[in-house]
Amino acid sequence: TEVKLSALTNYTGSLPPQYSTADHDDGFTMLSPERYLNLRLEDQLSYYQRKTAQLDRQWSYLQWGIYGLGGVGTLLAARGFELWIALTTGLVAALTTYLGDRKVEERLQKYNQTAINLTNIRNWWNALSASEQVKSEKIDQLISKTETALGSEFNEWVKNMQETLMALKEQQAEADEKAKAAIKTFATKSVTQSSPTVVEQVPSLQPADKTKV
């Protein structure tokens, strides 16, 4: 990748970097369970709830657009405007492709599942008594469950990215093999066509005229 071909410079900005931590978190202070719950779990839960609301609206608008254009195409066909049917069909195909390319439905499902997992963890923690919330094993469970819930969603995207990269590498390798085969074939034909036909020409020897004296 481009990372291997570029030099890494020293970071001279502020610590922690901007947008790397939640609000009111300096990135270095030890967190109590309550602050961890607010700065980590609640912060991420709010993010996923906002994203699911946005994706739900986007998915609904696109679906209604596809249905509406399909209905318009049917109406135009019934009215005899065949020329406009191609336009509505193209728009439906474009919206469908955009919906699949953006993975709106898949992202909505993943974000919903992560939000549900975080909500269940928060409810589990709030159901514990005050004496249980100070126990180290319960605190470890809170952190482990939260990070596992957040990491599972992230790992899915990493897995998809790795599969996409592997597919691209396979396509590139296949294209390279085809290019090498084409070059080899072209070189062979060129050599065959450019080789001259060797014809041995033997000069004819005619006897010299002899004059008797």
mmCIF file of C-alpha atoms in Angstrom:
data_model
loop_
_atom_site.group_PDB
_atom_site.id
_atom_site.type_symbol
_atom_site.label_atom_id
_atom_site.label_comp_id
_atom_site.label_asym_id
_atom_site.label_seq_id
_atom_site.Cartn_x
_atom_site.Cartn_y
_atom_site.Cartn_z
ATOM 1 C CA THR A 1 0.000 0.000 0.000
ATOM 2 C CA GLU A 2 0.939 3.671 -0.020
ATOM 3 C CA VAL A 3 1.991 3.389 3.635
ATOM 4 C CA LYS A 4 4.965 1.257 2.649
ATOM 5 C CA LEU A 5 6.055 3.839 0.087
ATOM 6 C CA SER A 6 5.990 6.924 2.304
ATOM 7 C CA ALA A 7 8.053 8.171 5.231
ATOM 8 C CA LEU A 8 6.464 8.437 8.654
ATOM 9 C CA THR A 9 7.071 11.792 10.303
ATOM 10 C CA ASN A 10 7.133 12.486 14.023
ATOM 11 C CA TYR A 11 3.838 13.564 15.547
ATOM 12 C CA THR A 12 4.093 17.062 17.009
ATOM 13 C CA GLY A 13 0.459 17.751 17.852
ATOM 14 C CA SER A 14 -1.325 17.722 21.163
ATOM 15 C CA LEU A 15 -1.857 14.603 23.263
ATOM 16 C CA PRO A 16 -4.241 12.941 23.070
ATOM 17 C CA PRO A 17 -4.922 13.702 19.392
ATOM 18 C CA GLN A 18 -8.063 15.608 18.561
ATOM 19 C CA TYR A 19 -11.245 13.522 18.312
ATOM 20 C CA SER A 20 -9.454 10.474 19.768
ATOM 21 C CA THR A 21 -11.208 10.686 23.159
ATOM 22 C CA ALA A 22 -14.633 11.616 24.444
ATOM 23 C CA ASP A 23 -15.454 15.057 25.768
ATOM 24 C CA HIS A 24 -14.048 15.867 29.225
ATOM 25 C CA ASP A 25 -11.521 13.023 28.942
ATOM 26 C CA ASP A 26 -7.813 13.889 28.858
ATOM 27 C CA GLY A 27 -6.871 10.366 27.806
ATOM 28 C CA PHE A 28 -4.514 9.738 30.737
ATOM 29 C CA THR A 29 -6.500 9.921 33.967
ATOM 30 C CA MET A 30 -7.600 6.624 35.488
ATOM 31 C CA LEU A 31 -11.345 6.146 35.048
ATOM 32 C CA SER A 32 -13.732 5.026 37.721
ATOM 33 C CA PRO A 33 -16.489 2.600 36.659
ATOM 34 C CA GLU A 34 -18.980 5.473 36.545
ATOM 35 C CA ARG A 35 -16.721 7.618 34.360
ATOM 36 C CA TYR A 36 -15.934 4.649 32.119
ATOM 37 C CA LEU A 37 -19.648 4.018 31.775
ATOM 38 C CA ASN A 38 -20.275 7.645 30.799
ATOM 39 C CA LEU A 39 -17.215 8.341 28.660
ATOM 40 C CA ARG A 40 -16.998 5.008 26.882
ATOM 41 C CA LEU A 41 -20.240 3.047 26.914
ATOM 42 C CA GLU A 42 -22.730 5.920 26.925
ATOM 43 C CA ASP A 43 -20.706 7.859 24.364
ATOM 44 C CA GLN A 44 -20.589 4.941 21.924
ATOM 45 C CA LEU A 45 -24.207 4.043 22.583
ATOM 46 C CA SER A 46 -25.259 7.600 21.659
ATOM 47 C CA TYR A 47 -23.161 7.383 18.490
ATOM 48 C CA TYR A 48 -24.774 4.126 17.349
ATOM 49 C CA GLN A 49 -28.253 5.380 18.171
ATOM 50 C CA ARG A 50 -27.668 8.492 16.042
ATOM 51 C CA LYS A 51 -26.238 6.435 13.184
ATOM 52 C CA THR A 52 -29.098 3.935 13.214
ATOM 53 C CA ALA A 53 -31.621 6.786 13.047
ATOM 54 C CA GLN A 54 -29.777 8.314 10.079
ATOM 55 C CA LEU A 55 -29.420 4.991 8.280
ATOM 56 C CA ASP A 56 -33.065 4.137 8.896
ATOM 57 C CA ARG A 57 -34.188 7.411 7.279
ATOM 58 C CA GLN A 58 -31.776 6.949 4.389
ATOM 59 C CA TRP A 59 -32.893 3.374 3.808
ATOM 60 C CA SER A 60 -36.588 4.386 3.951
ATOM 61 C CA TYR A 61 -36.122 7.257 1.498
ATOM 62 C CA LEU A 62 -34.255 5.076 -0.965
ATOM 63 C CA GLN A 63 -36.783 2.267 -0.736
ATOM 64 C CA TRP A 64 -39.704 4.636 -1.260
ATOM 65 C CA GLY A 65 -37.840 6.187 -4.180
ATOM 66 C CA ILE A 66 -37.377 2.779 -5.788
ATOM 67 C CA TYR A 67 -41.035 1.875 -5.276
ATOM 68 C CA GLY A 68 -42.207 5.267 -6.548
ATOM 69 C CA LEU A 69 -40.085 5.125 -9.697
ATOM 70 C CA GLY A 70 -41.276 1.584 -10.330
ATOM 71 C CA GLY A 71 -44.890 2.755 -10.085
ATOM 72 C CA VAL A 72 -44.203 5.689 -12.397
ATOM 73 C CA GLY A 73 -42.626 3.322 -14.912
ATOM 74 C CA THR A 74 -45.699 1.077 -14.818
ATOM 75 C CA LEU A 75 -47.983 4.090 -15.290
ATOM 76 C CA LEU A 76 -45.948 5.353 -18.229
ATOM 77 C CA ALA A 77 -46.071 1.918 -19.831
ATOM 78 C CA ALA A 78 -49.841 1.857 -19.442
ATOM 79 C CA ARG A 79 -50.110 5.339 -21.004
ATOM 80 C CA GLY A 80 -47.950 4.358 -23.929
ATOM 81 C CA PHE A 81 -44.878 6.458 -23.101
ATOM 82 C CA GLU A 82 -42.390 3.707 -23.805
ATOM 83 C CA LEU A 83 -39.519 6.124 -24.302
ATOM 84 C CA TRP A 84 -39.678 7.273 -20.669
ATOM 85 C CA ILE A 85 -39.659 3.741 -19.305
ATOM 86 C CA ALA A 86 -35.910 3.478 -19.928
ATOM 87 C CA LEU A 87 -35.346 6.574 -17.785
ATOM 88 C CA THR A 88 -37.317 5.268 -14.806
ATOM 89 C CA THR A 89 -35.700 1.844 -15.154
ATOM 90 C CA GLY A 90 -32.244 3.442 -15.148
ATOM 91 C CA LEU A 91 -33.075 5.493 -12.056
ATOM 92 C CA VAL A 92 -34.347 2.420 -10.217
ATOM 93 C CA ALA A 93 -31.167 0.548 -11.125
ATOM 94 C CA ALA A 94 -29.035 3.498 -9.967
ATOM 95 C CA LEU A 95 -30.791 3.722 -6.595
ATOM 96 C CA THR A 96 -30.581 -0.030 -6.101
ATOM 97 C CA THR A 97 -26.869 -0.004 -6.918
ATOM 98 C CA TYR A 98 -26.270 2.908 -4.550
ATOM 99 C CA LEU A 99 -28.183 1.134 -1.797
ATOM 100 C CA GLY A 100 -26.078 -1.982 -2.224
ATOM 101 C CA ASP A 101 -22.802 -0.116 -2.601
ATOM 102 C CA ARG A 102 -23.339 1.905 0.568
ATOM 103 C CA LYS A 103 -24.412 -1.254 2.430
ATOM 104 C CA VAL A 104 -27.137 0.728 4.172
ATOM 105 C CA GLU A 105 -29.195 -2.248 5.264
ATOM 106 C CA GLU A 106 -26.147 -4.233 6.414
ATOM 107 C CA ARG A 107 -24.774 -1.282 8.389
ATOM 108 C CA LEU A 108 -28.174 -0.641 9.934
ATOM 109 C CA GLN A 109 -28.366 -4.228 11.178
ATOM 110 C CA LYS A 110 -24.833 -4.142 12.625
ATOM 111 C CA TYR A 111 -25.308 -0.777 14.320
ATOM 112 C CA ASN A 112 -28.629 -1.871 15.772
ATOM 113 C CA GLN A 113 -27.081 -5.042 17.154
ATOM 114 C CA THR A 114 -24.192 -3.115 18.718
ATOM 115 C CA ALA A 115 -26.578 -0.598 20.258
ATOM 116 C CA ILE A 116 -28.673 -3.427 21.710
ATOM 117 C CA ASN A 117 -25.562 -5.100 23.161
ATOM 118 C CA LEU A 118 -24.409 -1.855 24.783
ATOM 119 C CA THR A 119 -27.882 -1.226 26.187
ATOM 120 C CA ASN A 120 -27.950 -4.704 27.708
ATOM 121 C CA ILE A 121 -24.530 -4.125 29.300
ATOM 122 C CA ARG A 122 -25.663 -0.818 30.764
ATOM 123 C CA ASN A 123 -28.830 -2.388 32.155
ATOM 124 C CA TRP A 124 -26.813 -5.260 33.634
ATOM 125 C CA TRP A 125 -24.461 -2.835 35.359
ATOM 126 C CA ASN A 126 -27.267 -0.649 36.690
ATOM 127 C CA ALA A 127 -29.004 -3.749 38.089
ATOM 128 C CA LEU A 128 -25.990 -4.540 40.257
ATOM 129 C CA SER A 129 -25.992 -3.413 43.842
ATOM 130 C CA ALA A 130 -23.569 -0.756 45.059
ATOM 131 C CA SER A 131 -21.495 -3.395 46.853
ATOM 132 C CA GLU A 132 -21.178 -5.452 43.668
ATOM 133 C CA GLN A 133 -20.214 -2.470 41.510
ATOM 134 C CA VAL A 134 -17.033 -1.935 43.519
ATOM 135 C CA LYS A 135 -15.833 -5.499 43.047
ATOM 136 C CA SER A 136 -12.903 -5.821 40.691
ATOM 137 C CA GLU A 137 -14.353 -8.834 38.870
ATOM 138 C CA LYS A 138 -17.553 -6.922 38.077
ATOM 139 C CA ILE A 139 -15.560 -3.939 36.841
ATOM 140 C CA ASP A 140 -13.497 -6.262 34.649
ATOM 141 C CA GLN A 141 -16.702 -7.771 33.278
ATOM 142 C CA LEU A 142 -18.045 -4.301 32.486
ATOM 143 C CA ILE A 143 -14.922 -3.365 30.534
ATOM 144 C CA SER A 144 -14.580 -6.753 28.836
ATOM 145 C CA LYS A 145 -18.209 -6.885 27.698
ATOM 146 C CA THR A 146 -18.164 -3.297 26.454
ATOM 147 C CA GLU A 147 -14.942 -3.648 24.482
ATOM 148 C CA THR A 148 -16.066 -7.001 23.063
ATOM 149 C CA ALA A 149 -19.336 -5.459 21.868
ATOM 150 C CA LEU A 150 -17.511 -2.558 20.243
ATOM 151 C CA GLY A 151 -14.743 -4.750 18.838
ATOM 152 C CA SER A 152 -17.116 -7.242 17.213
ATOM 153 C CA GLU A 153 -18.646 -4.525 15.040
ATOM 154 C CA PHE A 154 -15.205 -3.207 14.095
ATOM 155 C CA ASN A 155 -13.870 -6.689 13.363
ATOM 156 C CA GLU A 156 -16.697 -7.273 10.893
ATOM 157 C CA TRP A 157 -15.578 -4.286 8.836
ATOM 158 C CA VAL A 158 -11.938 -5.413 9.034
ATOM 159 C CA LYS A 159 -12.956 -8.870 7.820
ATOM 160 C CA ASN A 160 -14.933 -7.412 4.925
ATOM 161 C CA MET A 161 -12.022 -5.164 3.997
ATOM 162 C CA GLN A 162 -9.586 -8.098 4.051
ATOM 163 C CA GLU A 163 -11.902 -10.193 1.871
ATOM 164 C CA THR A 164 -12.222 -7.305 -0.584
ATOM 165 C CA LEU A 165 -8.446 -6.870 -0.731
ATOM 166 C CA MET A 166 -7.949 -10.596 -1.289
ATOM 167 C CA ALA A 167 -10.472 -10.538 -4.145
ATOM 168 C CA LEU A 168 -8.711 -7.550 -5.708
ATOM 169 C CA LYS A 169 -5.340 -9.297 -5.420
ATOM 170 C CA GLU A 170 -6.732 -12.414 -7.093
ATOM 171 C CA GLN A 171 -8.191 -10.324 -9.913
ATOM 172 C CA GLN A 172 -4.876 -8.511 -10.325
ATOM 173 C CA ALA A 173 -2.954 -11.793 -10.393
ATOM 174 C CA GLU A 174 -5.357 -13.200 -12.986
ATOM 175 C CA ALA A 175 -5.002 -10.057 -15.102
ATOM 176 C CA ASP A 176 -1.194 -10.277 -14.867
ATOM 177 C CA GLU A 177 -1.249 -13.903 -16.007
ATOM 178 C CA LYS A 178 -3.447 -13.022 -18.985
ATOM 179 C CA ALA A 179 -1.166 -10.117 -19.889
ATOM 180 C CA LYS A 180 1.933 -12.345 -19.720
ATOM 181 C CA ALA A 181 0.244 -14.972 -21.894
ATOM 182 C CA ALA A 182 -0.780 -12.342 -24.439
ATOM 183 C CA ILE A 183 2.747 -10.892 -24.571
ATOM 184 C CA LYS A 184 4.249 -14.377 -25.004
ATOM 185 C CA THR A 185 1.829 -15.192 -27.809
ATOM 186 C CA PHE A 186 2.503 -11.885 -29.543
ATOM 187 C CA ALA A 187 6.271 -12.367 -29.269
ATOM 188 C CA THR A 188 6.039 -15.873 -30.723
ATOM 189 C CA LYS A 189 3.998 -14.675 -33.709
ATOM 190 C CA SER A 190 6.373 -11.780 -34.301
ATOM 191 C CA VAL A 191 9.410 -14.077 -34.376
ATOM 192 C CA THR A 192 7.658 -16.500 -36.726
ATOM 193 C CA GLN A 193 6.586 -13.784 -39.164
ATOM 194 C CA SER A 194 9.934 -11.955 -39.191
ATOM 195 C CA SER A 195 12.179 -15.049 -39.774
ATOM 196 C CA PRO A 196 13.444 -14.990 -43.441
ATOM 197 C CA THR A 197 13.274 -18.072 -45.614
ATOM 198 C CA VAL A 198 16.795 -19.193 -46.365
ATOM 199 C CA VAL A 199 17.206 -20.336 -49.918
ATOM 200 C CA GLU A 200 20.532 -21.635 -50.981
ATOM 201 C CA GLN A 201 21.398 -20.237 -54.325
ATOM 202 C CA VAL A 202 24.049 -22.132 -56.290
ATOM 203 C CA PRO A 203 25.596 -20.053 -59.088
ATOM 204 C CA SER A 204 25.382 -21.709 -62.465
ATOM 205 C CA LEU A 205 28.737 -22.471 -63.995
ATOM 206 C CA GLN A 206 28.747 -22.109 -67.720
ATOM 207 C CA PRO A 207 31.742 -23.528 -69.687
ATOM 208 C CA ALA A 208 33.995 -20.961 -71.306
ATOM 209 C CA ASP A 209 34.115 -20.827 -75.062
ATOM 210 C CA LYS A 210 37.186 -22.551 -76.408
ATOM 211 C CA THR A 211 38.665 -21.331 -79.698
ATOM 212 C CA LYS A 212 40.908 -23.652 -81.549
ATOM 213 C CA VAL A 213 43.938 -22.029 -82.894
#
